[in-house]
CSV table of C-alpha atoms in Angstrom, one decimal:
chain,number,residue,atom,x,y,z
X,45,UNK,CA,38.9,166.0,135.9
X,46,UNK,CA,42.2,165.9,133.6
X,47,UNK,CA,42.7,161.8,133.1
X,48,UNK,CA,46.3,162.5,132.0
X,49,UNK,CA,46.9,158.6,131.5
X,50,UNK,CA,44.6,159.1,128.4
X,51,UNK,CA,46.8,161.2,126.4
X,52,UNK,CA,49.3,158.2,126.3
X,53,UNK,CA,47.1,156.1,125.6
X,54,UNK,CA,46.5,156.2,121.4
X,55,UNK,CA,43.4,153.6,121.6
X,56,UNK,CA,41.7,155.5,124.2
X,57,UNK,CA,42.4,158.9,122.2
X,58,UNK,CA,41.2,157.4,119.1
X,59,UNK,CA,37.7,156.2,121.0
X,60,UNK,CA,37.2,160.1,122.9
X,61,UNK,CA,38.1,162.1,119.5
X,62,UNK,CA,34.7,161.2,118.1
X,63,UNK,CA,35.0,164.4,115.6
X,64,UNK,CA,38.3,163.6,114.0
X,65,UNK,CA,39.6,167.0,115.6
X,66,UNK,CA,43.2,165.9,116.2
X,67,UNK,CA,43.2,164.3,112.4
X,68,UNK,CA,41.8,167.5,111.3
X,69,UNK,CA,44.6,169.8,112.9
X,70,UNK,CA,47.3,168.0,111.8
X,71,UNK,CA,46.0,168.5,108.1
X,72,UNK,CA,47.2,172.2,108.9
X,73,UNK,CA,50.1,171.4,106.2
X,74,UNK,CA,47.5,170.2,103.6
X,75,UNK,CA,45.2,173.3,104.0
X,76,UNK,CA,47.9,175.7,103.2
X,77,UNK,CA,49.4,173.6,100.6
X,78,UNK,CA,46.1,173.4,98.8
X,79,UNK,CA,45.2,177.0,99.4
X,80,UNK,CA,48.3,178.2,97.5
X,81,UNK,CA,47.1,175.8,94.5
X,82,UNK,CA,44.2,177.2,94.5
X,83,UNK,CA,45.6,181.1,94.5
X,84,UNK,CA,47.9,180.2,91.6
X,85,UNK,CA,45.2,178.8,89.6
X,86,UNK,CA,43.3,181.9,89.7
X,87,UNK,CA,45.8,184.4,89.2
X,88,UNK,CA,46.4,185.7,92.6
X,89,UNK,CA,49.8,186.7,92.0
X,90,UNK,CA,48.8,188.9,88.9
X,91,UNK,CA,45.4,190.0,90.2
X,92,UNK,CA,47.4,191.7,93.1
X,93,UNK,CA,50.7,192.8,91.6
X,94,UNK,CA,50.0,196.5,92.0
X,95,UNK,CA,50.5,198.1,95.9
X,96,UNK,CA,47.4,199.4,96.8
X,97,UNK,CA,46.5,202.6,98.9
X,98,UNK,CA,45.8,200.4,102.2
X,99,UNK,CA,45.0,196.6,102.8
X,100,UNK,CA,41.8,196.3,104.6
X,101,UNK,CA,41.2,193.2,106.8
X,102,UNK,CA,37.4,192.4,107.4
X,103,UNK,CA,37.1,190.3,110.4
X,104,UNK,CA,33.6,187.9,111.0
X,105,UNK,CA,33.3,185.7,113.7
X,106,UNK,CA,35.9,182.7,114.1
X,107,UNK,CA,39.2,182.3,113.2
X,108,UNK,CA,39.7,185.4,111.0
X,109,UNK,CA,40.3,188.5,114.0
X,110,UNK,CA,43.1,185.9,115.3
X,111,UNK,CA,44.5,185.6,111.6
X,112,UNK,CA,44.3,189.3,111.3
X,113,UNK,CA,45.9,190.0,114.8
X,114,UNK,CA,49.0,187.8,113.2
X,115,UNK,CA,49.0,189.4,109.8
X,116,UNK,CA,49.1,193.0,111.2
X,117,UNK,CA,51.9,191.7,113.3
X,118,UNK,CA,53.8,190.3,110.8
X,119,UNK,CA,53.8,193.3,108.4
X,120,UNK,CA,54.5,195.5,111.6
X,121,UNK,CA,55.0,199.4,112.0
X,122,UNK,CA,57.5,199.3,108.6
X,123,UNK,CA,54.8,198.5,106.3
X,124,UNK,CA,54.7,200.9,103.4
X,125,UNK,CA,50.7,201.0,103.7
X,126,UNK,CA,48.0,201.2,106.2
X,127,UNK,CA,46.7,198.1,107.7
X,128,UNK,CA,43.1,198.5,108.5
X,129,UNK,CA,41.1,195.7,110.7
X,130,UNK,CA,37.2,196.1,110.6
X,131,UNK,CA,34.5,194.3,111.3
X,132,UNK,CA,32.9,195.7,108.4
X,133,UNK,CA,34.4,197.4,104.7
X,134,UNK,CA,34.9,201.4,105.8
X,135,UNK,CA,33.0,203.8,103.7
X,136,UNK,CA,36.2,205.0,102.5
X,137,UNK,CA,37.5,201.9,100.4
X,138,UNK,CA,37.8,202.6,96.8
X,139,UNK,CA,39.6,200.9,93.5
X,140,UNK,CA,43.2,201.8,95.2
X,141,UNK,CA,42.4,199.3,98.1
X,142,UNK,CA,42.8,195.7,99.0
X,143,UNK,CA,40.3,194.2,100.8
X,144,UNK,CA,41.1,190.4,102.6
X,145,UNK,CA,38.3,188.3,104.7
X,146,UNK,CA,37.5,185.1,105.6
X,147,UNK,CA,34.3,183.3,107.0
X,148,UNK,CA,33.2,179.5,107.6
X,149,UNK,CA,29.9,180.7,107.3
X,150,UNK,CA,28.2,181.0,103.9
X,151,UNK,CA,25.3,182.7,105.3
X,152,UNK,CA,26.7,185.9,106.6
X,153,UNK,CA,24.9,188.8,105.2
X,154,UNK,CA,26.7,191.1,106.7
X,155,UNK,CA,29.7,190.2,105.5
X,156,UNK,CA,28.1,189.3,102.1
X,157,UNK,CA,26.4,193.1,101.8
X,158,UNK,CA,30.4,194.3,102.4
X,159,UNK,CA,31.6,192.2,99.9
X,160,UNK,CA,29.3,193.5,97.4
X,161,UNK,CA,29.8,197.0,98.5
X,162,UNK,CA,33.5,197.1,98.4
X,163,UNK,CA,33.4,195.2,94.6
X,164,UNK,CA,30.8,198.0,93.4
X,165,UNK,CA,33.7,200.5,94.7
X,166,UNK,CA,36.6,198.6,92.7
X,167,UNK,CA,38.5,197.5,95.6
X,168,UNK,CA,40.4,194.3,95.0
X,169,UNK,CA,38.8,191.7,97.2
X,170,UNK,CA,40.0,188.0,98.2
X,171,UNK,CA,37.6,186.0,100.0
X,172,UNK,CA,38.4,182.5,101.7
X,173,UNK,CA,34.4,180.8,102.5
X,174,UNK,CA,32.6,178.2,101.4
X,175,UNK,CA,31.2,178.5,97.8
X,176,UNK,CA,27.6,178.2,98.1
X,177,UNK,CA,25.4,180.8,100.0
X,178,UNK,CA,24.9,184.7,99.9
X,179,UNK,CA,28.8,185.1,100.8
X,180,UNK,CA,29.7,183.2,97.9
X,181,UNK,CA,26.8,184.6,95.3
X,182,UNK,CA,28.2,188.4,96.5
X,183,UNK,CA,31.7,187.3,95.1
X,184,UNK,CA,31.0,185.8,92.1
X,185,UNK,CA,32.4,187.5,89.0
X,186,UNK,CA,33.5,190.5,91.0
X,187,UNK,CA,35.9,189.0,94.1
X,188,UNK,CA,38.5,186.4,94.2
X,189,UNK,CA,37.1,183.3,96.2
X,190,UNK,CA,38.9,180.7,97.2
X,191,UNK,CA,36.8,178.1,98.6
X,192,UNK,CA,37.9,174.9,100.8
X,193,UNK,CA,39.4,171.9,99.0
X,194,UNK,CA,39.8,169.9,102.2
X,195,UNK,CA,36.7,169.3,104.2
X,196,UNK,CA,37.3,170.2,107.7
X,197,UNK,CA,35.1,170.4,111.0
X,198,UNK,CA,34.0,174.1,111.7
X,199,UNK,CA,36.8,175.9,113.5
X,200,UNK,CA,39.7,174.6,111.8
X,201,UNK,CA,40.2,177.1,109.0
X,202,UNK,CA,42.9,179.2,110.9
X,203,UNK,CA,45.7,177.6,108.0
X,204,UNK,CA,43.7,178.4,105.1
X,205,UNK,CA,43.0,182.1,105.9
X,206,UNK,CA,46.5,182.5,106.6
X,207,UNK,CA,47.6,181.2,103.7
X,208,UNK,CA,45.3,183.0,101.9
X,209,UNK,CA,46.2,186.6,103.1
X,210,UNK,CA,50.0,185.6,103.4
X,211,UNK,CA,49.8,184.6,99.1
X,212,UNK,CA,48.2,188.1,98.7
X,213,UNK,CA,50.6,190.1,101.0
X,214,UNK,CA,53.5,188.3,99.3
X,215,UNK,CA,51.9,189.3,95.6
X,216,UNK,CA,51.8,193.4,96.5
X,217,UNK,CA,55.2,193.1,97.6
X,218,UNK,CA,54.4,193.3,101.4
X,219,UNK,CA,56.0,190.1,102.8
X,220,UNK,CA,58.6,187.8,102.1
X,221,UNK,CA,57.2,184.1,102.9
X,222,UNK,CA,57.6,180.5,101.7
X,223,UNK,CA,54.5,178.8,102.0
X,224,UNK,CA,55.7,175.8,101.0
X,225,UNK,CA,58.2,175.9,103.9
X,226,UNK,CA,55.6,176.6,106.3
X,227,UNK,CA,53.6,173.7,105.0
X,228,UNK,CA,56.3,171.6,105.7
X,229,UNK,CA,56.9,172.5,108.8
X,230,UNK,CA,53.5,172.5,109.9
X,231,UNK,CA,53.4,168.7,108.6
X,232,UNK,CA,56.9,168.1,110.4
X,233,UNK,CA,54.8,169.6,114.0
X,234,UNK,CA,51.9,167.3,113.1
X,235,UNK,CA,54.2,164.7,113.1
X,236,UNK,CA,55.9,165.3,116.4
X,237,UNK,CA,52.4,165.6,117.9
X,238,UNK,CA,51.0,162.6,116.8
X,239,UNK,CA,49.1,161.0,119.5
X,240,UNK,CA,51.1,157.9,119.2
X,241,UNK,CA,54.1,159.9,120.6
X,242,UNK,CA,54.2,159.8,124.5
X,243,UNK,CA,54.0,163.1,126.5
X,244,UNK,CA,57.4,163.1,127.2
X,245,UNK,CA,58.6,163.4,123.4
X,246,UNK,CA,55.0,165.2,122.5
X,247,UNK,CA,55.7,168.7,122.0
X,248,UNK,CA,51.7,169.6,122.2
X,249,UNK,CA,50.8,166.6,124.9
X,250,UNK,CA,53.5,168.5,126.8
X,251,UNK,CA,52.2,171.7,126.6
X,252,UNK,CA,48.6,170.7,127.6
X,253,UNK,CA,49.9,169.0,130.9
X,254,UNK,CA,51.7,172.1,131.5
X,255,UNK,CA,48.3,174.2,131.6
X,256,UNK,CA,45.9,171.5,133.1
X,257,UNK,CA,44.5,172.9,136.0
X,258,UNK,CA,46.1,176.4,135.8
X,259,UNK,CA,45.0,179.3,134.2
X,260,UNK,CA,47.6,180.2,131.2
X,261,UNK,CA,49.3,183.7,131.0
X,262,UNK,CA,50.1,184.0,127.2
X,263,UNK,CA,52.6,186.6,127.4
X,264,UNK,CA,54.1,187.3,124.4
X,265,UNK,CA,57.6,188.9,124.3
X,266,UNK,CA,56.9,190.4,120.7
X,267,UNK,CA,54.0,191.4,118.7
X,268,UNK,CA,54.2,188.4,116.2
X,269,UNK,CA,53.9,186.3,119.8
X,270,UNK,CA,51.3,187.8,121.4
X,271,UNK,CA,49.0,187.7,118.2
X,272,UNK,CA,49.8,184.0,118.1
X,273,UNK,CA,48.9,183.9,121.5
X,274,UNK,CA,45.4,185.3,120.4
X,275,UNK,CA,44.3,181.8,118.6
X,276,UNK,CA,46.3,180.1,121.5
X,277,UNK,CA,43.7,181.4,124.2
X,278,UNK,CA,40.7,180.9,121.7
X,279,UNK,CA,41.7,177.2,120.9
X,280,UNK,CA,41.8,176.7,124.8
X,281,UNK,CA,38.6,178.2,125.5
X,282,UNK,CA,36.9,176.4,122.7
X,283,UNK,CA,38.1,173.0,122.9
X,284,UNK,CA,39.4,172.7,126.5
X,285,UNK,CA,37.2,175.5,128.2
X,286,UNK,CA,40.0,177.3,129.8
X,287,UNK,CA,40.1,180.6,130.1
X,288,UNK,CA,43.7,182.3,129.4
X,289,UNK,CA,44.9,185.5,130.1
X,290,UNK,CA,47.2,187.1,126.7
X,291,UNK,CA,49.2,190.2,126.7
X,292,UNK,CA,52.2,191.5,125.4
X,293,UNK,CA,55.0,191.5,128.2
X,294,UNK,CA,54.9,195.0,128.5
X,295,UNK,CA,51.5,195.1,129.1
X,296,UNK,CA,51.6,192.6,131.5
X,297,UNK,CA,53.7,194.5,133.4
X,298,UNK,CA,51.1,197.8,133.9
X,299,UNK,CA,49.0,195.0,135.9
X,300,UNK,CA,50.3,194.5,139.2
X,301,UNK,CA,48.4,192.2,141.4
X,302,UNK,CA,48.7,189.6,138.1
X,303,UNK,CA,52.3,190.0,137.3
X,304,UNK,CA,52.7,189.7,141.3
X,305,UNK,CA,50.9,186.5,140.7
X,306,UNK,CA,52.9,185.5,138.1
X,307,UNK,CA,56.1,186.3,139.8
X,308,UNK,CA,55.0,184.3,142.7
X,309,UNK,CA,53.9,180.9,140.6
X,310,UNK,CA,57.3,181.0,138.6
X,311,UNK,CA,59.6,181.2,141.4
X,312,UNK,CA,59.3,177.9,143.1
X,313,UNK,CA,58.6,179.0,146.5
X,314,UNK,CA,54.4,177.9,145.9
X,315,UNK,CA,55.5,174.3,144.7
X,316,UNK,CA,53.3,172.2,147.3
X,317,UNK,CA,50.5,174.7,147.6
X,318,UNK,CA,47.1,173.9,147.1
X,319,UNK,CA,45.0,175.7,144.3
X,320,UNK,CA,41.9,175.7,146.5
X,321,UNK,CA,43.6,177.6,149.2
X,322,UNK,CA,45.0,179.7,146.3
X,323,UNK,CA,42.8,183.6,145.6
X,324,UNK,CA,41.8,182.3,142.2
X,325,UNK,CA,44.0,179.2,141.8
X,326,UNK,CA,47.3,178.9,140.3
X,327,UNK,CA,48.7,180.2,137.3
X,328,UNK,CA,51.2,179.2,134.6
X,329,UNK,CA,53.2,182.0,132.8
X,330,UNK,CA,53.7,180.7,128.9
X,331,UNK,CA,56.5,183.3,127.2
X,332,UNK,CA,55.8,183.3,123.6
X,333,UNK,CA,58.8,184.3,121.0
X,334,UNK,CA,58.6,184.5,117.7
X,335,UNK,CA,60.8,187.1,116.3
X,336,UNK,CA,64.8,187.3,116.7
X,337,UNK,CA,67.1,190.0,116.7
X,338,UNK,CA,68.6,191.9,119.8
X,339,UNK,CA,65.5,193.9,120.8
X,340,UNK,CA,63.5,190.6,121.3
X,341,UNK,CA,66.6,189.0,122.9
X,342,UNK,CA,67.1,191.8,125.5
X,343,UNK,CA,62.7,191.3,125.7
X,344,UNK,CA,63.3,187.6,126.7
X,345,UNK,CA,66.4,188.0,129.2
X,346,UNK,CA,64.2,190.5,131.1
X,347,UNK,CA,61.6,188.2,131.4
X,348,UNK,CA,63.3,185.3,132.3
X,349,UNK,CA,65.0,187.6,134.9
X,350,UNK,CA,61.7,188.3,136.5
X,351,UNK,CA,60.1,185.3,136.0
X,352,UNK,CA,62.8,182.6,136.3
X,353,UNK,CA,60.2,179.6,136.1
X,354,UNK,CA,57.9,180.4,133.3
X,355,UNK,CA,57.8,178.3,130.5
X,356,UNK,CA,59.3,179.8,127.5
X,357,UNK,CA,58.3,178.8,123.4
X,358,UNK,CA,60.4,179.8,121.1
X,359,UNK,CA,60.0,177.7,117.8
X,360,UNK,CA,63.1,179.6,116.3
X,361,UNK,CA,65.1,177.3,118.5
X,362,UNK,CA,63.6,174.2,116.7
X,363,UNK,CA,63.1,175.4,113.2
X,364,UNK,CA,64.4,178.3,111.1
X,365,UNK,CA,62.6,179.7,108.1
X,366,UNK,CA,61.6,183.4,109.7
X,367,UNK,CA,58.4,184.7,111.9
X,368,UNK,CA,56.0,183.5,109.5
X,369,UNK,CA,56.5,179.7,109.9
X,370,UNK,CA,57.6,180.3,113.5
X,371,UNK,CA,54.2,181.9,114.4
X,372,UNK,CA,52.0,179.2,112.3
X,373,UNK,CA,53.5,176.4,114.0
X,374,UNK,CA,53.3,177.8,117.1
X,375,UNK,CA,49.6,178.5,116.3
X,376,UNK,CA,49.4,174.4,115.6
X,377,UNK,CA,50.8,173.3,118.7
X,378,UNK,CA,47.9,175.4,120.7
X,379,UNK,CA,45.7,173.8,118.7
X,380,UNK,CA,46.8,170.3,119.3
X,381,UNK,CA,47.4,170.8,122.9
X,382,UNK,CA,44.0,172.0,123.0
X,383,UNK,CA,42.5,169.2,121.7
X,384,UNK,CA,44.4,167.1,123.9
X,385,UNK,CA,43.4,168.9,127.1
X,386,UNK,CA,39.8,168.6,125.9
X,387,UNK,CA,40.0,165.1,125.3
X,388,UNK,CA,41.5,164.3,128.6
X,389,UNK,CA,39.3,166.3,130.1
X,390,UNK,CA,36.2,165.1,128.7
X,391,UNK,CA,35.0,168.3,127.4
X,392,UNK,CA,35.5,167.3,123.7
X,393,UNK,CA,34.3,164.3,122.5
X,394,UNK,CA,33.3,161.4,123.5
X,395,UNK,CA,33.7,159.8,127.4
X,396,UNK,CA,37.3,159.1,128.2
X,397,UNK,CA,36.6,155.8,130.1
């Protein structure tokens, strides 16, 4: 059962947070800065200056898949080079290609073999991973290895992987991004979401309360927002034990039963409905929006007309700086909201007495 009183009691929150997870998530900005510094020291901008034939994102278990979804969405269909997401290095990878990968598992032998194969074929490889074990050994002297400079609990490396990959893509001339601005906005978001701030002024706590005892429908109004929804679903499941649905809104429209339930749930007609009497319980529709412009505005208006009571999470209303900044901010808010939910429900950490 959710103990929502815990969220506004900093002492009890601190006692429940036995793993220091809230503090770890709040260091997202520091992770971005330290990764950018490490990349500069290793000459990433020089090593990855030449545009490749293809960019290959090798994903392993963990946050890498969500980061790959976001990076691919940020690049978009107008990207001048193909972007391939794979769990292994494709057989065609060669000297004209760039391979980016991330892991928290230093003993991932499959990834170690992939890195070794890509390097032997002459590809430029950047890896974010611990500087020990078979993975690091496979990159030694052949690939750029960005090891973590800040000690974090497992599962909190999303900002580090994102910063490393964006650094390379910026050097390649494929994205325009300001990592210092991303780090600054993540610091500001962490401050807004600080445990000392009460729920009504704390965006992460407010989000946690909105999805408590509901099935969240994380429906993106653009491809970047949908990609952030993948990370949101991962952290809600990992820290709060909540299963979510993630889809772009056009895809959600193709599932008539679930969409009908969403319409009913946002109409206000079932305000006092008993979840036990609802087939499958109640849902909470979260419309996620990152991109700006006429197309995005039209998609939002259409969705809000159909789902008038849906929550709209649109970071661009709070910050400026472009899609990457807004996406990183929204990802961190989901992470902190999931942690608050897990701590308040007792699914994470100590017993919230």
